[in-house]
Amino acid sequence: MVKLVKVTLVHSEWCHFCPAAKSLWRDLKDKYDFDYNEVELDTPEGKELAQKFKIRSIPTTIIDDKIAFVGVPDRDKASNVVT
C-alpha cells in the first residue's frame, strides 16, 4: 500500500495571501492523490500546530510533519512534493 503524502495548510481569514495558497493546493488535490487538510490558525488545532512547528507567518504548509513552505508555494515545487 502506498502511503499518501500528508499536506496541511495553516491559514487565517485575515491573511491576504491565504486564498492563493488554498487555491493552489485545491488545484493540485484535484490532479494528484494526497491527503489534504486546511486548518484555521485561530482554532485550537491551529494554535497547537503554530506552537508545535513554531509558525510565525501564514500561510504555512506542513508536509508529512515538517514545514515545507511559508507563504504561497511555487506551483512546480509544490507539485514535485505531492507526485
Short mmCIF file of C-alpha atoms in Angstrom, two decimals:
data_model
loop_
_atom_site.label_atom_id
_atom_site.label_comp_id
_atom_site.label_asym_id
_atom_site.label_seq_id
_atom_site.Cartn_x
_atom_site.Cartn_y
_atom_site.Cartn_z
CA MET A 1 0.00 0.00 0.00
CA VAL A 2 1.32 3.42 -0.97
CA LYS A 3 1.44 5.97 1.83
CA LEU A 4 -0.15 9.26 0.80
CA VAL A 5 1.73 12.49 1.32
CA LYS A 6 0.01 14.48 4.09
CA VAL A 7 -0.35 18.20 3.36
CA THR A 8 -1.69 20.62 5.97
CA LEU A 9 -2.21 24.29 5.14
CA VAL A 10 -2.33 26.61 8.15
CA HIS A 11 -4.24 29.74 7.15
CA SER A 12 -6.39 32.55 8.52
CA GLU A 13 -9.38 34.61 7.42
CA TRP A 14 -7.43 37.89 7.77
CA CYS A 15 -4.48 36.71 5.65
CA HIS A 16 -4.24 38.31 2.19
CA PHE A 17 -2.05 35.52 0.75
CA CYS A 18 -4.00 32.56 2.13
CA PRO A 19 -6.68 32.42 -0.60
CA ALA A 20 -3.94 31.99 -3.24
CA ALA A 21 -2.32 29.20 -1.21
CA LYS A 22 -5.70 27.48 -0.72
CA SER A 23 -6.44 27.73 -4.42
CA LEU A 24 -3.06 26.26 -5.35
CA TRP A 25 -3.36 23.27 -3.01
CA ARG A 26 -7.00 22.63 -4.01
CA ASP A 27 -5.99 22.64 -7.71
CA LEU A 28 -3.19 20.18 -7.01
CA LYS A 29 -5.55 18.00 -4.94
CA ASP A 30 -7.83 17.75 -7.99
CA LYS A 31 -4.90 16.48 -10.08
CA TYR A 32 -2.93 14.34 -7.64
CA ASP A 33 -3.74 11.89 -4.87
CA PHE A 34 -2.60 13.16 -1.47
CA ASP A 35 -4.11 13.77 1.94
CA TYR A 36 -5.05 17.47 2.25
CA ASN A 37 -6.28 19.44 5.24
CA GLU A 38 -6.81 23.16 5.86
CA VAL A 39 -6.50 24.40 9.44
CA GLU A 40 -7.61 27.86 10.54
CA LEU A 41 -4.89 29.43 12.71
CA ASP A 42 -7.38 30.82 15.24
CA THR A 43 -8.73 27.41 16.27
CA PRO A 44 -7.41 25.09 18.99
CA GLU A 45 -5.90 22.81 16.31
CA GLY A 46 -4.34 25.79 14.54
CA LYS A 47 -2.84 27.17 17.74
CA GLU A 48 -1.47 23.73 18.58
CA LEU A 49 0.18 23.45 15.16
CA ALA A 50 1.56 27.01 15.44
CA GLN A 51 3.15 26.15 18.77
CA LYS A 52 4.43 22.72 17.70
CA PHE A 53 6.04 23.98 14.48
CA LYS A 54 6.88 27.49 15.74
CA ILE A 55 4.83 29.03 12.93
CA ARG A 56 5.48 32.77 12.73
CA SER A 57 3.71 33.62 9.46
CA ILE A 58 0.95 32.24 7.30
CA PRO A 59 0.12 30.63 5.02
CA THR A 60 2.38 27.81 6.17
CA THR A 61 2.29 24.40 4.51
CA ILE A 62 3.24 21.39 6.61
CA ILE A 63 4.06 18.24 4.67
CA ASP A 64 4.50 14.93 6.49
CA ASP A 65 5.11 16.70 9.81
CA LYS A 66 7.70 19.17 8.52
CA ILE A 67 7.28 22.78 7.42
CA ALA A 68 7.67 22.70 3.66
CA PHE A 69 6.55 26.17 2.56
CA VAL A 70 5.99 29.54 4.19
CA GLY A 71 3.92 31.84 2.01
CA VAL A 72 2.31 30.79 -1.25
CA PRO A 73 4.32 27.88 -2.68
CA ASP A 74 5.75 27.85 -6.16
CA ARG A 75 3.39 25.61 -8.19
CA ASP A 76 6.18 23.45 -9.64
CA LYS A 77 7.85 22.91 -6.27
CA ALA A 78 4.51 22.10 -4.63
CA SER A 79 3.66 19.66 -7.44
CA ASN A 80 7.00 17.89 -7.04
CA VAL A 81 6.33 17.28 -3.36
CA VAL A 82 2.98 15.53 -3.94
CA THR A 83 3.81 13.48 -7.05
#
